[in-house]
Coordinates of C-alpha atoms and ligand atoms in Angstrom, one line a residue:
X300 CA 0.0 0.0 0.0
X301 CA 2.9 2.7 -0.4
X302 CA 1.6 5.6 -2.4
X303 CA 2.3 6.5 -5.7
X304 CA 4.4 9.8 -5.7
X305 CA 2.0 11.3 -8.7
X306 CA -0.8 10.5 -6.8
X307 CA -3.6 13.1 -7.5
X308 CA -3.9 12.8 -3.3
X309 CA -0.6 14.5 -2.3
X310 CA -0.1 13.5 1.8
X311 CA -0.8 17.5 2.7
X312 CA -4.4 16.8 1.7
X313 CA -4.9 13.8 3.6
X314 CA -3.3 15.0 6.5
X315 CA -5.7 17.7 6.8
X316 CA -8.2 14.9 7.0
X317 CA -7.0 14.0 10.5
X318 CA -9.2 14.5 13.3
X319 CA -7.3 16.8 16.0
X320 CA -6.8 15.9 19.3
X321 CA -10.0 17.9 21.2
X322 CA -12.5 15.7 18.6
X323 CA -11.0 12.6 19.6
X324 CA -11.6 13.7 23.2
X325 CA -15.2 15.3 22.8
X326 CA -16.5 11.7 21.1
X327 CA -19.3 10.4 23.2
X328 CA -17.2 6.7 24.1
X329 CA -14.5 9.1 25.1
X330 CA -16.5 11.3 27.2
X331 CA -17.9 8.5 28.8
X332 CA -15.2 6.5 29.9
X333 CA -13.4 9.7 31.2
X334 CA -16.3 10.1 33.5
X335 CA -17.5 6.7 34.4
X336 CA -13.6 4.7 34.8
X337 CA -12.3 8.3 36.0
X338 CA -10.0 8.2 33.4
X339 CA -7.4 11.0 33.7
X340 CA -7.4 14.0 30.8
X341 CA -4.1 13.9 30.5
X342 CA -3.7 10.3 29.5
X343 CA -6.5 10.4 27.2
X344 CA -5.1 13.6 25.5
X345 CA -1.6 11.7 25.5
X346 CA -2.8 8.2 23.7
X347 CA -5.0 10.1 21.5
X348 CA -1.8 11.9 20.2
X349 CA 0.3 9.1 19.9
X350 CA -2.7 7.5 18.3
X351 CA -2.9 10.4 15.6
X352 CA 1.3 10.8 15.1
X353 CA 1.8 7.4 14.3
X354 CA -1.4 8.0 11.3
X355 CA 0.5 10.9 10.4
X356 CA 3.4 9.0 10.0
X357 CA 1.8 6.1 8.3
X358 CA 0.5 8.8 6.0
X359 CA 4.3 10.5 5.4
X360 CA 5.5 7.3 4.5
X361 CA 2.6 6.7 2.4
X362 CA 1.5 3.5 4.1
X363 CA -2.0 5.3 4.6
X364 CA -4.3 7.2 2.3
X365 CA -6.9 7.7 4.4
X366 CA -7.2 8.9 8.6
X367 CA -9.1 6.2 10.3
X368 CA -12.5 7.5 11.5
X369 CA -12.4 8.5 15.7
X370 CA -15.0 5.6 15.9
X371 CA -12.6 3.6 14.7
X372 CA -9.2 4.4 17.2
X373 CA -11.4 4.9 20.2
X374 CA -11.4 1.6 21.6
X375 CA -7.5 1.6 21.3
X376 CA -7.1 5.1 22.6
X377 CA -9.3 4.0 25.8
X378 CA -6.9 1.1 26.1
X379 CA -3.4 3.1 26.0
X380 CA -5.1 5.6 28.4
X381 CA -5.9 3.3 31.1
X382 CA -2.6 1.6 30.6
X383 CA -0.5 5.5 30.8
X384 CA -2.4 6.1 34.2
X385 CA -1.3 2.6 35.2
X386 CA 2.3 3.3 34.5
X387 CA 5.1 1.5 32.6
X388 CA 6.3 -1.4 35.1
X389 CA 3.3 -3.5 35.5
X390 CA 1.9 -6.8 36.8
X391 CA 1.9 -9.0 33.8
X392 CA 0.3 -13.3 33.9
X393 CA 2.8 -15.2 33.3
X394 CA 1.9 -17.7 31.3
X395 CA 4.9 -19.2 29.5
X396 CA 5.5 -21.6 32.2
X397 CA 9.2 -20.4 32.6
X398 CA 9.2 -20.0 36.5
X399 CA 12.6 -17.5 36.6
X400 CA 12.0 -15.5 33.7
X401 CA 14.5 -12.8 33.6
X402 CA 12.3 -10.9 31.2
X403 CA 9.4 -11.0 33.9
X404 CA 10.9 -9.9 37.0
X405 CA 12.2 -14.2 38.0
X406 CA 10.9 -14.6 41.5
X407 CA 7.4 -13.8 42.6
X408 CA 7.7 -13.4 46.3
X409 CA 6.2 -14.2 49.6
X410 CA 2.9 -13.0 51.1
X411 CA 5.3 -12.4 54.0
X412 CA 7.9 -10.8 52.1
X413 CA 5.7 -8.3 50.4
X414 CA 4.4 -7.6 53.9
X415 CA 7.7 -7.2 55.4
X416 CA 8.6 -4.6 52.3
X417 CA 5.9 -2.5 53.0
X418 CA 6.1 -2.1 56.8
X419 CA 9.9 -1.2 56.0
X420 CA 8.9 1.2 53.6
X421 CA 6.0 2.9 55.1
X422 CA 7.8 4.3 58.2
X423 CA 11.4 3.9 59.7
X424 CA 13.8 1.3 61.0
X425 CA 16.6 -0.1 63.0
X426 CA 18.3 -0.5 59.3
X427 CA 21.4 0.3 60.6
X428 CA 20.9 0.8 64.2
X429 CA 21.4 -1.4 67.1
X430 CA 18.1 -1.6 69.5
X431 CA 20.4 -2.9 72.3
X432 CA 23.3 -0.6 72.3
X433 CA 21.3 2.5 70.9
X434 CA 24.3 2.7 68.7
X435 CA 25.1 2.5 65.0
X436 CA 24.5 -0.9 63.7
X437 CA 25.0 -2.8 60.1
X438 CA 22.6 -3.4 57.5
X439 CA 24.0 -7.0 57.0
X440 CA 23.6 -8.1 60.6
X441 CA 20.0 -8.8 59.7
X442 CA 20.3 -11.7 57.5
X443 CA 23.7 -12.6 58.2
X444 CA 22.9 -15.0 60.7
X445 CA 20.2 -16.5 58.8
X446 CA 22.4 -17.1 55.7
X447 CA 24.7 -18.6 58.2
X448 CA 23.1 -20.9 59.6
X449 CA 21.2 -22.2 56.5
X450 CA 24.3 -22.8 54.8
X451 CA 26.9 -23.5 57.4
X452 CA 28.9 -20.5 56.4
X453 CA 30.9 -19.2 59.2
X454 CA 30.4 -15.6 57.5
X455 CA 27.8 -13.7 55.0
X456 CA 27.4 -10.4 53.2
X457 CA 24.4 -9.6 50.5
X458 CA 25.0 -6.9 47.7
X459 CA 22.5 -6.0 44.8
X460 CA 22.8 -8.9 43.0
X461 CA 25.1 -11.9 41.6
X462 CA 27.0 -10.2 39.4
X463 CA 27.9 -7.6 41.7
X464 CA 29.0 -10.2 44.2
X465 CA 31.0 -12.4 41.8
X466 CA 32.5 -8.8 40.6
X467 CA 33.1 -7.7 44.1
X468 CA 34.7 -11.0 45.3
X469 CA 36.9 -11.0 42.5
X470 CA 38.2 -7.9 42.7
X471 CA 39.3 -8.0 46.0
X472 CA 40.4 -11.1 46.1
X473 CA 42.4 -11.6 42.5
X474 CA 43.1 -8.1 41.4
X475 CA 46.6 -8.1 39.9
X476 CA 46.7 -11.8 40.1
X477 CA 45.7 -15.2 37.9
X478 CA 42.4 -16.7 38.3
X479 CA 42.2 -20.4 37.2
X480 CA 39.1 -21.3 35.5
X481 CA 38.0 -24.3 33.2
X482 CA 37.5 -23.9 29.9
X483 CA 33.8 -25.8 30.0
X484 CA 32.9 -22.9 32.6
X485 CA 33.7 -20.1 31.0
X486 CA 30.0 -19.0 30.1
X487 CA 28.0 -16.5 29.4
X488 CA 24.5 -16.0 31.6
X489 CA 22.9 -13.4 29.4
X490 CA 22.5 -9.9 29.5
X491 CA 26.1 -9.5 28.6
X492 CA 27.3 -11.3 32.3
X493 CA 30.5 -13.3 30.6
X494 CA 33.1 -14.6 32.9
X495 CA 35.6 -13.3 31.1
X496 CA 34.6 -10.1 30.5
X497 CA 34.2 -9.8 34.1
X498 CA 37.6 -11.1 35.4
X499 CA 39.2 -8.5 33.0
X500 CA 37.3 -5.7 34.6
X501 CA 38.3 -6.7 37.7
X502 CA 41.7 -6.7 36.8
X503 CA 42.4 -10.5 37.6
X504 CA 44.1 -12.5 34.4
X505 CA 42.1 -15.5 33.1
X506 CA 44.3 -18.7 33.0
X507 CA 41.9 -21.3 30.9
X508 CA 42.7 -24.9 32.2
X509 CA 41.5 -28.2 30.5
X510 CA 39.0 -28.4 27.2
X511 CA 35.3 -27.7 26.3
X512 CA 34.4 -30.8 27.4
X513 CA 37.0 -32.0 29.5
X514 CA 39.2 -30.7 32.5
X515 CA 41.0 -32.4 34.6
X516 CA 42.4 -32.2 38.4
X517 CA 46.2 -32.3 36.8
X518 CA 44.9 -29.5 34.5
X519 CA 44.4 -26.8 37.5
X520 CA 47.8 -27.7 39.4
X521 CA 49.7 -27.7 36.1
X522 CA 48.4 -23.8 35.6
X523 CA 49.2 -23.1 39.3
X524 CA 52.3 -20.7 39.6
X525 CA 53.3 -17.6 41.4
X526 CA 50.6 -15.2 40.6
X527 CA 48.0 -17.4 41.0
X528 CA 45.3 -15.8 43.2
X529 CA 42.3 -18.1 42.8
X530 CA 40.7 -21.3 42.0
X531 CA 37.3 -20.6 40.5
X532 CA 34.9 -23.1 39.8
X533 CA 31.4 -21.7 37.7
X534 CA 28.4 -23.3 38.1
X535 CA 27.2 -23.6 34.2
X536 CA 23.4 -23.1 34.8
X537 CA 22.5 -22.3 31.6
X538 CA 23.7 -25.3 29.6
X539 CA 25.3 -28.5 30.3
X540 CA 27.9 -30.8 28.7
X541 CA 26.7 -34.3 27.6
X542 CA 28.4 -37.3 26.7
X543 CA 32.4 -37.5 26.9
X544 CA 32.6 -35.1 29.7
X545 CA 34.5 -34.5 32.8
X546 CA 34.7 -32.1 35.5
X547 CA 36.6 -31.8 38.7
X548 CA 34.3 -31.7 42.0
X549 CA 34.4 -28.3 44.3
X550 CA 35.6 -31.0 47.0
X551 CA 38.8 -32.0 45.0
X552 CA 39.4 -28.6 44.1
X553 CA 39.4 -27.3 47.7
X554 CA 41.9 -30.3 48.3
X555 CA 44.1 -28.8 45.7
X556 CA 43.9 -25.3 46.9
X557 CA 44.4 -26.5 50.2
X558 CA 48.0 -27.5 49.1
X559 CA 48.9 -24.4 47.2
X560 CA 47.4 -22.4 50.4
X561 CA 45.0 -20.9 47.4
X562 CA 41.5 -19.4 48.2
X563 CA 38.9 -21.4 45.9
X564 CA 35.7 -20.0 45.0
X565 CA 32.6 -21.4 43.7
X566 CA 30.0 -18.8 41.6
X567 CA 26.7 -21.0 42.1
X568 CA 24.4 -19.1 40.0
X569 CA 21.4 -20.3 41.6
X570 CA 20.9 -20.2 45.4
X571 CA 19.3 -23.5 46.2
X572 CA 18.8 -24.4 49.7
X573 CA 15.8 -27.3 50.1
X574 CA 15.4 -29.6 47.9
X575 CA 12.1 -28.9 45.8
X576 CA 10.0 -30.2 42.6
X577 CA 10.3 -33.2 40.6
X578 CA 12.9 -35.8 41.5
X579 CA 14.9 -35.2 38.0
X580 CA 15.5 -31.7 39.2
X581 CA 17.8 -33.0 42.9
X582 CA 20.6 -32.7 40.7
X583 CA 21.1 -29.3 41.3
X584 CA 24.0 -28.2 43.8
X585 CA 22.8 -27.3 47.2
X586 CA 24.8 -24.2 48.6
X587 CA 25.1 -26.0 52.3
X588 CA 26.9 -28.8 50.0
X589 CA 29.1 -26.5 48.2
X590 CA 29.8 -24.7 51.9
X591 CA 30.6 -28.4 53.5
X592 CA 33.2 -28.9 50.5
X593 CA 35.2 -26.6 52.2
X594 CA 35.4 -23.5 49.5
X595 CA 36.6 -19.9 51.2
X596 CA 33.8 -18.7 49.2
X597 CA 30.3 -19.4 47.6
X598 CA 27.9 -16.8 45.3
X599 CA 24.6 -17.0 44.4
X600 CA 21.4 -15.1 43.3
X601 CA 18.8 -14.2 45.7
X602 CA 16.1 -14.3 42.9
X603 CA 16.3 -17.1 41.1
X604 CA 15.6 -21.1 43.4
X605 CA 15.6 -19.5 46.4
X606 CA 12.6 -17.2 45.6
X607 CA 13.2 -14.1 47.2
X608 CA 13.9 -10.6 46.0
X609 CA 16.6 -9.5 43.5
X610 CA 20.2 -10.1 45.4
X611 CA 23.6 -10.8 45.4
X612 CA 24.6 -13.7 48.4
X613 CA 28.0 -14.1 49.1
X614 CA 28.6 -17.0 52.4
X615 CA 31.6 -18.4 53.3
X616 CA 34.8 -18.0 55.7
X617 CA 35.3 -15.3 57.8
X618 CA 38.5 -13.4 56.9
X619 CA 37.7 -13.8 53.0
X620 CA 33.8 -12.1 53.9
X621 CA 35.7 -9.3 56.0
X622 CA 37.7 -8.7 53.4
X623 CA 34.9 -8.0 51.0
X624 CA 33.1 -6.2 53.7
X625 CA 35.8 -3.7 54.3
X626 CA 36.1 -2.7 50.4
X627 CA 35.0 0.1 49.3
X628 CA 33.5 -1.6 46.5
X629 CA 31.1 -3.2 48.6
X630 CA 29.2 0.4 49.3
X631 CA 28.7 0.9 45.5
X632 CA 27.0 -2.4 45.4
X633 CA 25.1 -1.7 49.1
X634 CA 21.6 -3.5 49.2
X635 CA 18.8 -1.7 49.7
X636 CA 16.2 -1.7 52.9
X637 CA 13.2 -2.8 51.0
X638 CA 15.2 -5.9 49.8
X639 CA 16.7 -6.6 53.0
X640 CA 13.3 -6.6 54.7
X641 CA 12.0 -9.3 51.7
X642 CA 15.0 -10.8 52.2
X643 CA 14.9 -11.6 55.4
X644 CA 11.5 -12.7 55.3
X645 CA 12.0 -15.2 52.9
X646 CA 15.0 -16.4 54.8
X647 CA 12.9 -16.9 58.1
X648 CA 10.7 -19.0 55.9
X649 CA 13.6 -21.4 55.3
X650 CA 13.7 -22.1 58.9
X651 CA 10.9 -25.0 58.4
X652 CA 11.7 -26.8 55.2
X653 CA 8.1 -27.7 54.9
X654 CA 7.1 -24.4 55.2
X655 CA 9.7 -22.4 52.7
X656 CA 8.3 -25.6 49.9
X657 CA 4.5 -24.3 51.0
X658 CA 4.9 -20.5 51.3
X659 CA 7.6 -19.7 48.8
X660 CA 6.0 -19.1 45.2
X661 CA 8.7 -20.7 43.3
X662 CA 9.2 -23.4 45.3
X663 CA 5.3 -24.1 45.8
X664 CA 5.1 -23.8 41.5
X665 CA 7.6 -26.3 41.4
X666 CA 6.4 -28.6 43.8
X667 CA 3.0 -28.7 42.5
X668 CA 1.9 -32.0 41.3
X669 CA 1.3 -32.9 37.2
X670 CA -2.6 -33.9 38.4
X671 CA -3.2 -30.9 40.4
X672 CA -2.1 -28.7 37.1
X673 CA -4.3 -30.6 34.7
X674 CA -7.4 -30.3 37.0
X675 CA -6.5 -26.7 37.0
X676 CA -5.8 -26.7 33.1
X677 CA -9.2 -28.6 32.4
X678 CA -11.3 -25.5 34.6
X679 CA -9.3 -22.9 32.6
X680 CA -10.1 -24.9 29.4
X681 CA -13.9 -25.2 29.9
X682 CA -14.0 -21.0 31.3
X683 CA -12.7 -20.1 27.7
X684 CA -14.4 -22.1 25.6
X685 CA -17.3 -20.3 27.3
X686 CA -15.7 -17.1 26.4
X687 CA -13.9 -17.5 23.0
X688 CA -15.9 -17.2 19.6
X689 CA -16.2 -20.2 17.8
X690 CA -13.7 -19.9 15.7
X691 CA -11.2 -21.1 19.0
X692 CA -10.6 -24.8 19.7
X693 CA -9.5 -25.1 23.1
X694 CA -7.5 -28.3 24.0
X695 CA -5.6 -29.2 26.9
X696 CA -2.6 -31.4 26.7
X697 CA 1.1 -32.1 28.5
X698 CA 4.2 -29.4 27.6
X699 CA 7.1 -29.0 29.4
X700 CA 8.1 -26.1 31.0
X701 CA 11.5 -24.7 32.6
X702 CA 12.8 -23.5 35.5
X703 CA 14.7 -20.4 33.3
X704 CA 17.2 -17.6 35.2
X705 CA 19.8 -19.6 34.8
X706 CA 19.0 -22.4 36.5
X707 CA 18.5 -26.2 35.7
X708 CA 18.5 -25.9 31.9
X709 CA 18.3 -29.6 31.1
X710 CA 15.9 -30.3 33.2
X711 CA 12.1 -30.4 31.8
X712 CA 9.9 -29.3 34.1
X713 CA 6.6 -31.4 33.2
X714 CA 3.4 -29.3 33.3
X715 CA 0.1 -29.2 31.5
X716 CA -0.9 -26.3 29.4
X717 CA -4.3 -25.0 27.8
X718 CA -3.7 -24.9 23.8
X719 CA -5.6 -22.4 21.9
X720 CA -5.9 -22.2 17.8
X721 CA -8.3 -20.5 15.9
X722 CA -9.1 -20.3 12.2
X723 CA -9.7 -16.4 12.5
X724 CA -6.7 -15.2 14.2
X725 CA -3.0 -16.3 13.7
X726 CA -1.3 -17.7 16.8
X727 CA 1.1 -14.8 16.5
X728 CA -2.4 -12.4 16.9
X729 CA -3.8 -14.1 19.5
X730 CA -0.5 -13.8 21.7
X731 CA -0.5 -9.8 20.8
X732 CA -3.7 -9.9 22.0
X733 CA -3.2 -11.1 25.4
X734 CA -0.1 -8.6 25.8
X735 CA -2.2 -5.9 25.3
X736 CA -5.1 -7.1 28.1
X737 CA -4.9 -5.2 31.5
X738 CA -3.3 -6.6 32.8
X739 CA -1.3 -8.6 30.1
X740 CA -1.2 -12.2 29.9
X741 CA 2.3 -13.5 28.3
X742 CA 1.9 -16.9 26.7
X743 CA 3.9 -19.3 24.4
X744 CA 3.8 -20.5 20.8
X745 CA 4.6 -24.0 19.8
X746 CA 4.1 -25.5 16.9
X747 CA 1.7 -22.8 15.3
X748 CA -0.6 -23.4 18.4
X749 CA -1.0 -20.9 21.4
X750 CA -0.2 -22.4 25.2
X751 CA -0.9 -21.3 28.2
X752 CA 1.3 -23.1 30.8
X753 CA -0.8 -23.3 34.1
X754 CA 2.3 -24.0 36.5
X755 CA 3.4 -20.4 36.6
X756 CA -0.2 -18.7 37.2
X757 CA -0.6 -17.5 40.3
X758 CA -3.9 -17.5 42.7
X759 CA -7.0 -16.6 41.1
X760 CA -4.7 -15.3 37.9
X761 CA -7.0 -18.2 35.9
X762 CA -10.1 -15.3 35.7
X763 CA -8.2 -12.3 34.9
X764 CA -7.4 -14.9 31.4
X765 CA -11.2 -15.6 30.8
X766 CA -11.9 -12.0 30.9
X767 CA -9.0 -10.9 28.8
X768 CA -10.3 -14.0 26.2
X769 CA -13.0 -10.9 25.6
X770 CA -11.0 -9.3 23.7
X771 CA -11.4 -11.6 20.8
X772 CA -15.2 -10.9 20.8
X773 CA -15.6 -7.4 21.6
X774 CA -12.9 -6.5 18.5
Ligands
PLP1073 C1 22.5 -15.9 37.1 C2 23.9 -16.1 37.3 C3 24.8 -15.0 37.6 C4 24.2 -13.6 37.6 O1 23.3 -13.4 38.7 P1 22.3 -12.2 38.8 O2 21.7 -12.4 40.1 O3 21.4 -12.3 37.6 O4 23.2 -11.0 38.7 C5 26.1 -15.2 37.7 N1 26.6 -16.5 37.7 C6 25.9 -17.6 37.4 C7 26.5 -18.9 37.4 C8 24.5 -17.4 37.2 O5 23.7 -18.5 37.0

């Protein structure tokens, strides 16, 4: 449809054809909903401008010969108005069935994290002051007992998030010096978080030991020399060798560090600290494992198994953590009170195994039974076929989901999903769709066919996807 540059309907002409932004706001839908759903003025005159600009550029480029009529963008201008008021960060369903997607925030948290955050936030605290003494006190003190003695680490300190920690840690402990890494564990997380990248911002030299697939104990103590600083071992969490493969255990490398009097350091990647879920998924390291090994030092993420909010953990001896305590590095990277106080909560939770696997969103997701989701699947099922037009077939059927956030990647998470195709609208459609609902549902395609993975809805999200399923009626 691009216009024909002789065109006897030059763009001026048709531009002048737009409706300006008071008419838009004087139609009667528009009135209405401004006065009925209290919608703001501002955000209606704001979407009905960046309704008209982008005609106006359709109609530059020649895309468009013809303004649509107001009766025709009001339904869409109503919709990006009630979306402005509500902001740009906003609740979204997640159904992809990814549990730890980066891309939607990982972790949901705790009731009793979110209720810890906002008694923190509303008023004041003992952040950094001691009740006892009346004197200054340290924002770590109030998890670092917890951390300690749910993974045996004789010392702990929390910064924004993993990266920062690996970052921190090996700055101050490798700065100047070699760092002796496998080549199989030299990965890349995403988001532009590559190991090596990182130890040459620190300042530390990368020594690669063994191959790809292979690396041997021999292979570490053959790279040790005089400027070697530290023995790092990285958890790969987003991939996994198969087949001819070979690693050498944390234990053996504390052994050898042991003899060299090296520190040896383990980047976990996932914080995992009860075992939860499927039995295929118990192959994941435990941090109270990779602390009982013996390493000076163990990071991990506080968002992705352990379910709690965005942070960095690091746990392990005590002169190594006062080390990182003491650099000024570590106040860059300080956590903040309304992660501390989720934090913590979540932590508390772990005191009672039973209870972190019951009270812990991820956790309970994971644990969640393949029955239990196709019950839930089947009710979902039978609310939208109610819902959708007939041209929707609404199926439900077995998928397999994943843990995501760099966690588990092998390991299939079974789940049941609620498959949707339609002979009117495209599966690419129907998932734009549900995006733009209030608030958005994110879903998956597979094979041409929409799913909606049950295992990572929350409580009660199954309505708020029956009544965005109107939107395929109503335009
Ligand atoms: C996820 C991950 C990181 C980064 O952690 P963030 O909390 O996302 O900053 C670092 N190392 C490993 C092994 C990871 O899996």
């Amino acid at each position: 449809m691009t216009e024909d540059p002789h065109s006897p309907q030059p763009a001026q002409s048709v531009l002048r054809r737009l409706p300006a932004v008071h008419q838009v706001l004087d139609a009667p839908r528009v009135k209405r909903a401004e006065r009925e759903e209290h919608l703001p003025r501002w955000a209606l005159r704001q979407a009905a401008r960046d309704v008209l600009d982008r005609q106006r550029e359709e109609i530059l480029r020649g895309e468009r010969r013809e303004p649509d009529p107001i009766e025709k963008t009001q339904g869409e201008i109503l919709q990006r108005a009630r979306n402005l008021r509500l902001g740009s960060l906003r609740p979204v369903v997640n159904a992809t069935g990814v549990l730890l997607h980066t891309n939607l925030g990982r972790a949901p948290l705790a009731k009793e994290a979110l209720h810890a955050i906002e008694e923190v936030a509303r008023g004041y605290s003992n952040l950094e002051f001691n009740l006892e003494t009346g004197k200054r006190g340290l924002r770590y003190e109030h998890v670092e007992g917890l951390l300690c003695s749910l993974t045996g680490a004789e010392s702990a300190l929390v910064v924004n998030n993993n990266a920062a920690a690996v970052y921190l840690a090996l700055r101050v402990l490798a700065k100047g010096k070699e760092v002796v890494v496998s080549r199989g564990e030299l990965i890349e997380i995403g988001g532009s978080f590559r190991i090596p990248d990182i130890l040459a911002e620190t300042g530390a030299a990368l020594v690669e030991v063994g191959t790809t697939n292979r690396t041997h104990l021999r292979d570490y103590e053959k790279a040790i020399g005089s400027s070697t600083g530290l023995l790092l071992k990285v958890h790969p969490s987003n991939y996994r060798v198969i087949g001819f493969h070979k690693e050498v255990s944390t234990g053996e490398l504390v052994a050898l560090g042991r003899r060299y009097g090296l520190p040896v350091m383990e980047d976990l990647g996932s914080g995992c600290l009860v075992q939860a879920g499927p039995p295929s998924l118990a192959r994941e390291p435990r941090v109270t494992d990779v602390v009982r090994s013996g390493v000076d030092l163990v990071t991990f993420s506080g968002d992705k198994l352990l379910g709690g909010p965005q942070a960095g953990i690091l746990a392990g001896r005590s002169e190594v953590l006062e080390r990182l305590q003491r650099h000024p590095l570590n106040r860059v990277m300080r956590i903040d009170k309304l992660t501390l106080a989720a934090l913590e909560m979540t932590l508390l939770l772990y005191r009672d195994p039973q209870t972190a696997r019951a009270r812990i969103p991820t956790l309970a997701m994971l644990s969640t039974s393949v029955p239990a989701l196709r019950r839930r699947a089947q009710r979902l099922a039978r609310r939208l076929r109610e819902r959708l037009p007939p041209s929707f077939e609404v199926s439900v059927r077995a998928v397999t989901g994943r843990t995501g956030g760099g966690s588990m990647p092998m390991d299939p998470v079974p789940g049941v999903g609620v498959l949707l195709r339609s002979t009117q609208f495209p599966a690419q459609e129907i998932l734009f769709r549900f995006r733009m609902a209030t608030p958005p549902v994110i879903a998956r395609i597979e094979q041409d066919d929409v799913i909606l993975d049950v295992r990572t809805l929350q409580a009660g999200q199954d309505g708020l996807i029956v009544e965005a399923a109107q939107i395929f009626s109503t335009c």
